[in-house]
Amino acid sequence: MDIYIENEFFDAERTLTSGQCFRWRAFGNIFCGIADGKIIGVRNEEKGVTWIGAEPIELDFWTRYFDLALDYNEVNKCFADDNILSQAMDMSKGIRILRQEPFETLISFIISQNNNIPRITGIVERLCKCFGEKVTVPQTLLDKMNGVDFPPDWYSFPNAERLSALTEQDLEPLHAGFRARYIIDAAQKVHSGEVNLKQLDNPDLPYEEAKNVLKKIVGVGDKIADCTLLFAFHRLDAFPKDVWIKRIMAECYPNGLPDCCCGSYAGIAQQYLFEYARKTGVGKKK
DNA sequence: ACCCAGGCGACGA
DNA sequence: TCGTCGCATGGG
């Protein structure tokens, strides 16, 4: 069935195409994606959002996934004094930081290194198609998609146990390049418990401590650890520095980032700046 | 043909 | 602790 949530600070298109997730697809004004083995459609309304094909019992799950409990209007006041951030906020209004599944987020951002978003998306899609499990699409969602070019088969993100049993050669169809061995190493360390993701789901765990756990994986450095902590564990104090952020730091903040980018909502500021840099092309040479 | 992408590890100074 | 380089792949 459908669930409607009133919330004026949620923009599905901006949130789901902002480079924090790689598994949502647009079909007209409906985004479809999978989390927790469930597929739903997400459609923005005048003053809220509808989850198509979601069950009432899943209300808390999706509310948490889309971070609808946090008052972003309040958070944004932290950034109002900064000129660049104010502009960035205007063009990113309605973006939220998702709470994605940890293993999926970890692997996705391992794949992201020295890579671009369209290609990351393709590799993640092939990973799910090859090693995930088929997900049943609810009839309510299928009905809405009648007449749309909607894929018949959807696959979950494979778990650590599944991937830990594979070899680099098994991953060749993904065309992940040098990242294949990083994926295997991550899956093995997560599955063995050497990297305990459940332990990281604890806001009281000191940030650097959590980060060092993730960095035990070969191919996980500061940036990927930061992204995993931000987009899966909702550590809003994370501030991942990718090439876009480095450009904007060099171009717009030669004397350093404002304090609000080091505080408890640094990750939200980071996401605004990331979008600003990508949309305006700040610092990028042509 | 080049350059680049939500980086990282190895290596040398 | 710091820069620099190679890494696979594919799109611009």
GROMACS .gro file of C-alpha atoms (C1' of nucleotides) in nm:
model
  311
    1MET     CA    1   0.000   0.000   0.000
    2ASP     CA    2   0.103   0.365   0.013
    3ILE     CA    3   0.214   0.578   0.304
    4TYR     CA    4   0.201   0.956   0.291
    5ILE     CA    5   0.422   1.164   0.518
    6GLU     CA    6   0.386   1.537   0.546
    7ASN     CA    7   0.728   1.699   0.536
    8GLU     CA    8   0.821   2.007   0.341
    9PHE     CA    9   1.193   1.953   0.374
   10PHE     CA   10   1.238   1.640   0.171
   11ASP     CA   11   1.335   1.647  -0.196
   12ALA     CA   12   1.347   1.295  -0.336
   13GLU     CA   13   1.519   1.389  -0.658
   14ARG     CA   14   1.791   1.590  -0.487
   15THR     CA   15   1.844   1.338  -0.209
   16LEU     CA   16   1.853   1.030  -0.427
   17THR     CA   17   2.076   1.172  -0.700
   18SER     CA   18   2.324   1.342  -0.469
   19GLY     CA   19   2.599   1.081  -0.490
   20GLN     CA   20   2.541   0.932  -0.146
   21CYS     CA   21   2.347   0.633  -0.282
   22PHE     CA   22   2.373   0.444  -0.611
   23ARG     CA   23   2.069   0.217  -0.623
   24TRP     CA   24   1.770   0.446  -0.679
   25ARG     CA   25   1.624   0.489  -1.027
   26ALA     CA   26   1.383   0.749  -1.158
   27PHE     CA   27   1.068   0.654  -1.350
   28GLY     CA   28   0.901   0.983  -1.422
   29ASN     CA   29   0.845   1.145  -1.085
   30ILE     CA   30   0.878   0.819  -0.893
   31PHE     CA   31   1.210   0.693  -0.761
   32CYS     CA   32   1.238   0.321  -0.700
   33GLY     CA   33   1.495   0.156  -0.481
   34ILE     CA   34   1.567  -0.119  -0.235
   35ALA     CA   35   1.667  -0.115   0.130
   36ASP     CA   36   1.643  -0.390   0.386
   37GLY     CA   37   1.536  -0.625   0.105
   38LYS     CA   38   1.225  -0.417   0.036
   39ILE     CA   39   1.152  -0.217  -0.277
   40ILE     CA   40   0.940   0.097  -0.272
   41GLY     CA   41   0.857   0.393  -0.491
   42VAL     CA   42   0.918   0.744  -0.360
   43ARG     CA   43   0.717   1.035  -0.495
   44ASN     CA   44   0.728   1.395  -0.381
   45GLU     CA   45   0.394   1.564  -0.323
   46GLU     CA   46   0.304   1.928  -0.272
   47LYS     CA   47   0.396   1.921   0.095
   48GLY     CA   48   0.537   1.579   0.159
   49VAL     CA   49   0.628   1.242   0.025
   50THR     CA   50   0.448   0.918  -0.061
   51TRP     CA   51   0.608   0.578  -0.022
   52ILE     CA   52   0.446   0.352  -0.278
   53GLY     CA   53   0.433  -0.014  -0.190
   54ALA     CA   54   0.539   0.038   0.171
   55GLU     CA   55   0.358  -0.133   0.457
   56PRO     CA   56   0.250   0.049   0.774
   57ILE     CA   57   0.481  -0.171   0.979
   58GLU     CA   58   0.773  -0.027   0.780
   59LEU     CA   59   0.691   0.331   0.868
   60ASP     CA   60   0.968   0.361   1.124
   61PHE     CA   61   1.220   0.197   0.896
   62TRP     CA   62   1.166   0.437   0.606
   63THR     CA   63   1.139   0.737   0.834
   64ARG     CA   64   1.478   0.648   0.968
   65TYR     CA   65   1.621   0.563   0.625
   66PHE     CA   66   1.522   0.905   0.490
   67ASP     CA   67   1.611   1.082   0.816
   68LEU     CA   68   1.272   1.252   0.832
   69ALA     CA   69   1.286   1.301   1.210
   70LEU     CA   70   1.566   1.556   1.194
   71ASP     CA   71   1.462   1.919   1.154
   72TYR     CA   72   1.684   2.040   0.872
   73ASN     CA   73   1.543   2.391   0.890
   74GLU     CA   74   1.689   2.410   1.237
   75VAL     CA   75   2.020   2.255   1.135
   76ASN     CA   76   2.053   2.494   0.842
   77LYS     CA   77   2.062   2.792   1.075
   78CYS     CA   78   2.417   2.681   1.163
   79PHE     CA   79   2.523   2.759   0.807
   80ALA     CA   80   2.335   3.084   0.748
   81ASP     CA   81   2.629   3.314   0.823
   82ASP     CA   82   2.845   3.174   0.548
   83ASN     CA   83   2.792   3.318   0.202
   84ILE     CA   84   2.891   3.012  -0.003
   85LEU     CA   85   2.701   2.775   0.224
   86SER     CA   86   2.391   2.992   0.201
   87GLN     CA   87   2.397   2.968  -0.177
   88ALA     CA   88   2.472   2.597  -0.155
   89MET     CA   89   2.174   2.545   0.079
   90ASP     CA   90   1.942   2.729  -0.159
   91MET     CA   91   2.024   2.498  -0.448
   92SER     CA   92   2.015   2.187  -0.228
   93LYS     CA   93   1.701   2.250  -0.026
   94GLY     CA   94   1.540   1.922   0.070
   95ILE     CA   95   1.852   1.708   0.057
   96ARG     CA   96   1.877   1.473   0.352
   97ILE     CA   97   2.154   1.244   0.468
   98LEU     CA   98   2.029   0.889   0.431
   99ARG     CA   99   2.084   0.607   0.680
  100GLN     CA  100   2.182   0.331   0.441
  101GLU     CA  101   2.279  -0.021   0.520
  102PRO     CA  102   2.638  -0.033   0.643
  103PHE     CA  103   2.776  -0.313   0.428
  104GLU     CA  104   2.618  -0.177   0.112
  105THR     CA  105   2.752   0.169   0.186
  106LEU     CA  106   3.100   0.041   0.263
  107ILE     CA  107   3.126  -0.158  -0.059
  108SER     CA  108   2.968   0.117  -0.268
  109PHE     CA  109   3.222   0.372  -0.153
  110ILE     CA  110   3.510   0.129  -0.197
  111ILE     CA  111   3.392   0.113  -0.557
  112SER     CA  112   3.370   0.493  -0.569
  113GLN     CA  113   3.743   0.551  -0.538
  114ASN     CA  114   3.904   0.720  -0.837
  115ASN     CA  115   3.576   0.668  -1.019
  116ASN     CA  116   3.278   0.869  -1.142
  117ILE     CA  117   2.917   0.841  -1.032
  118PRO     CA  118   2.771   0.687  -1.350
  119ARG     CA  119   3.036   0.416  -1.352
  120ILE     CA  120   3.002   0.351  -0.978
  121THR     CA  121   2.630   0.308  -1.037
  122GLY     CA  122   2.692   0.055  -1.311
  123ILE     CA  123   2.937  -0.152  -1.108
  124VAL     CA  124   2.704  -0.160  -0.807
  125GLU     CA  125   2.416  -0.262  -1.030
  126ARG     CA  126   2.613  -0.550  -1.180
  127LEU     CA  127   2.722  -0.657  -0.832
  128CYS     CA  128   2.360  -0.687  -0.722
  129LYS     CA  129   2.249  -0.857  -1.041
  130CYS     CA  130   2.529  -1.117  -1.019
  131PHE     CA  131   2.525  -1.190  -0.647
  132GLY     CA  132   2.212  -1.042  -0.491
  133GLU     CA  133   1.875  -1.206  -0.450
  134LYS     CA  134   1.558  -1.133  -0.641
  135VAL     CA  135   1.325  -0.895  -0.463
  136THR     CA  136   0.950  -0.925  -0.503
  137VAL     CA  137   0.790  -0.606  -0.627
  138PRO     CA  138   0.464  -0.527  -0.445
  139GLN     CA  139   0.154  -0.519  -0.663
  140THR     CA  140   0.071  -0.161  -0.564
  141LEU     CA  141   0.402  -0.049  -0.706
  142LEU     CA  142   0.365  -0.259  -1.021
  143ASP     CA  143   0.024  -0.105  -1.081
  144LYS     CA  144   0.170   0.246  -1.065
  145MET     CA  145   0.439   0.144  -1.311
  146ASN     CA  146   0.197   0.017  -1.570
  147GLY     CA  147   0.305   0.145  -1.911
  148VAL     CA  148   0.643   0.257  -1.780
  149ASP     CA  149   0.967   0.092  -1.889
  150PHE     CA  150   1.008  -0.077  -1.553
  151PRO     CA  151   1.263  -0.357  -1.504
  152PRO     CA  152   1.095  -0.690  -1.428
  153ASP     CA  153   1.374  -0.807  -1.199
  154TRP     CA  154   1.516  -0.629  -0.896
  155TYR     CA  155   1.799  -0.759  -0.681
  156SER     CA  156   1.905  -0.695  -0.324
  157PHE     CA  157   2.256  -0.589  -0.236
  158PRO     CA  158   2.453  -0.908  -0.158
  159ASN     CA  159   2.557  -0.956   0.201
  160ALA     CA  160   2.908  -1.002   0.338
  161GLU     CA  161   2.869  -1.376   0.374
  162ARG     CA  162   2.787  -1.412   0.006
  163LEU     CA  163   3.070  -1.192  -0.117
  164SER     CA  164   3.326  -1.336   0.124
  165ALA     CA  165   3.294  -1.671  -0.054
  166LEU     CA  166   3.397  -1.519  -0.387
  167THR     CA  167   3.735  -1.461  -0.552
  168GLU     CA  168   3.863  -1.166  -0.750
  169GLN     CA  169   3.802  -1.366  -1.066
  170ASP     CA  170   3.438  -1.406  -0.973
  171LEU     CA  171   3.407  -1.028  -0.978
  172GLU     CA  172   3.544  -0.985  -1.330
  173PRO     CA  173   3.198  -0.931  -1.486
  174LEU     CA  174   3.165  -0.616  -1.272
  175HIS     CA  175   3.459  -0.441  -1.444
  176ALA     CA  176   3.555  -0.298  -1.108
  177GLY     CA  177   3.923  -0.297  -1.198
  178PHE     CA  178   4.172  -0.272  -0.914
  179ARG     CA  179   3.888  -0.237  -0.663
  180ALA     CA  180   3.788  -0.603  -0.692
  181ARG     CA  181   4.039  -0.720  -0.433
  182TYR     CA  182   3.929  -0.444  -0.197
  183ILE     CA  183   3.570  -0.566  -0.221
  184ILE     CA  184   3.677  -0.921  -0.137
  185ASP     CA  185   3.893  -0.806   0.153
  186ALA     CA  186   3.607  -0.598   0.296
  187ALA     CA  187   3.359  -0.884   0.264
  188GLN     CA  188   3.596  -1.128   0.435
  189LYS     CA  189   3.679  -0.896   0.723
  190VAL     CA  190   3.315  -0.806   0.781
  191HIS     CA  191   3.202  -1.166   0.761
  192SER     CA  192   3.476  -1.291   0.995
  193GLY     CA  193   3.395  -1.017   1.244
  194GLU     CA  194   3.741  -0.865   1.223
  195VAL     CA  195   3.552  -0.554   1.119
  196ASN     CA  196   3.238  -0.550   1.330
  197LEU     CA  197   2.989  -0.317   1.164
  198LYS     CA  198   2.730  -0.358   1.438
  199GLN     CA  199   2.978  -0.223   1.690
  200LEU     CA  200   3.007   0.094   1.481
  201ASP     CA  201   2.634   0.162   1.507
  202ASN     CA  202   2.691   0.354   1.827
  203PRO     CA  203   2.687   0.735   1.836
  204ASP     CA  204   2.892   0.732   2.156
  205LEU     CA  205   3.185   0.555   1.991
  206PRO     CA  206   3.459   0.816   1.938
  207TYR     CA  207   3.479   0.915   1.573
  208GLU     CA  208   3.843   0.828   1.518
  209GLU     CA  209   3.794   0.492   1.682
  210ALA     CA  210   3.510   0.404   1.447
  211LYS     CA  211   3.714   0.525   1.153
  212ASN     CA  212   4.014   0.313   1.245
  213VAL     CA  213   3.800   0.001   1.250
  214LEU     CA  214   3.694   0.062   0.890
  215LYS     CA  215   4.049   0.144   0.785
  216LYS     CA  216   4.155  -0.209   0.871
  217ILE     CA  217   4.014  -0.299   0.530
  218VAL     CA  218   4.261  -0.280   0.242
  219GLY     CA  219   4.146  -0.002   0.012
  220VAL     CA  220   3.964   0.194   0.281
  221GLY     CA  221   4.129   0.521   0.375
  222ASP     CA  222   4.006   0.845   0.530
  223LYS     CA  223   3.759   0.937   0.258
  224ILE     CA  224   3.580   0.603   0.227
  225ALA     CA  225   3.569   0.562   0.604
  226ASP     CA  226   3.420   0.911   0.636
  227CYS     CA  227   3.157   0.839   0.370
  228THR     CA  228   3.059   0.512   0.535
  229LEU     CA  229   3.026   0.674   0.874
  230LEU     CA  230   2.821   0.960   0.730
  231PHE     CA  231   2.588   0.778   0.489
  232ALA     CA  232   2.535   0.454   0.682
  233PHE     CA  233   2.594   0.532   1.048
  234HIS     CA  234   2.464   0.886   1.031
  235ARG     CA  235   2.775   1.032   1.189
  236LEU     CA  236   2.688   1.389   1.093
  237ASP     CA  237   3.023   1.506   1.228
  238ALA     CA  238   3.195   1.335   0.934
  239PHE     CA  239   3.335   1.558   0.659
  240PRO     CA  240   3.453   1.350   0.362
  241LYS     CA  241   3.695   1.536   0.137
  242ASP     CA  242   3.666   1.426  -0.223
  243VAL     CA  243   3.803   1.607  -0.527
  244TRP     CA  244   3.502   1.844  -0.541
  245ILE     CA  245   3.535   1.942  -0.177
  246LYS     CA  246   3.908   1.994  -0.219
  247ARG     CA  247   3.839   2.221  -0.516
  248ILE     CA  248   3.587   2.427  -0.328
  249MET     CA  249   3.823   2.451  -0.030
  250ALA     CA  250   4.098   2.581  -0.256
  251GLU     CA  251   3.872   2.818  -0.451
  252CYS     CA  252   3.632   2.952  -0.190
  253TYR     CA  253   3.797   2.894   0.148
  254PRO     CA  254   4.167   2.974   0.107
  255ASN     CA  255   4.182   3.062   0.477
  256GLY     CA  256   4.014   2.742   0.588
  257LEU     CA  257   3.661   2.615   0.629
  258PRO     CA  258   3.417   2.791   0.862
  259ASP     CA  259   3.366   2.641   1.208
  260CYS     CA  260   3.026   2.495   1.114
  261CYS     CA  261   3.209   2.256   0.881
  262CYS     CA  262   3.392   2.104   1.178
  263GLY     CA  263   3.095   2.077   1.411
  264SER     CA  264   2.827   1.822   1.480
  265TYR     CA  265   2.656   1.890   1.144
  266ALA     CA  266   2.970   1.904   0.933
  267GLY     CA  267   2.845   1.621   0.714
  268ILE     CA  268   2.536   1.813   0.610
  269ALA     CA  269   2.745   2.117   0.523
  270GLN     CA  270   2.972   1.889   0.326
  271GLN     CA  271   2.681   1.754   0.124
  272TYR     CA  272   2.563   2.106   0.039
  273LEU     CA  273   2.913   2.206  -0.067
  274PHE     CA  274   2.951   1.890  -0.274
  275GLU     CA  275   2.633   1.970  -0.465
  276TYR     CA  276   2.733   2.334  -0.503
  277ALA     CA  277   3.071   2.238  -0.645
  278ARG     CA  278   2.925   1.986  -0.887
  279LYS     CA  279   2.648   2.215  -1.007
  280THR     CA  280   2.855   2.530  -1.048
  281GLY     CA  281   3.175   2.353  -1.150
  282VAL     CA  282   3.377   2.556  -0.901
  283GLY     CA  283   3.749   2.517  -0.953
  284LYS     CA  284   3.709   2.282  -1.242
  285LYS     CA  285   3.913   2.369  -1.546
  286LYS     CA  286   3.758   2.326  -1.884
  287DA     C1'  287   4.459   1.112  -2.834
  288DC     C1'  288   4.414   1.295  -2.380
  289DC     C1'  289   4.194   1.390  -1.909
  290DC     C1'  290   3.925   1.279  -1.532
  291DA     C1'  291   3.645   1.039  -1.171
  292DG     C1'  292   3.288   1.100  -0.402
  293DG     C1'  293   4.119   0.749  -0.339
  294DC     C1'  294   4.435   0.433  -0.178
  295DG     C1'  295   4.878   0.196  -0.097
  296DA     C1'  296   5.359   0.177  -0.191
  297DC     C1'  297   5.764   0.410  -0.209
  298DG     C1'  298   6.132   0.749  -0.156
  299DA     C1'  299   6.298   1.170   0.048
  300DT     C1'  300   5.513   1.308   0.773
  301DC     C1'  301   5.528   1.465   0.317
  302DG     C1'  302   5.469   1.453  -0.208
  303DT     C1'  303   5.431   1.147  -0.615
  304DC     C1'  304   5.293   0.760  -0.883
  305DG     C1'  305   5.043   0.349  -1.058
  306DC     C1'  306   4.620   0.151  -1.056
  307DA     C1'  307   4.146  -0.055  -1.426
  308DT     C1'  308   3.781   0.128  -1.659
  309DG     C1'  309   3.494   0.406  -1.948
  310DG     C1'  310   3.284   0.864  -2.056
  311DG     C1'  311   3.374   1.335  -2.221
   0.00000   0.00000   0.00000
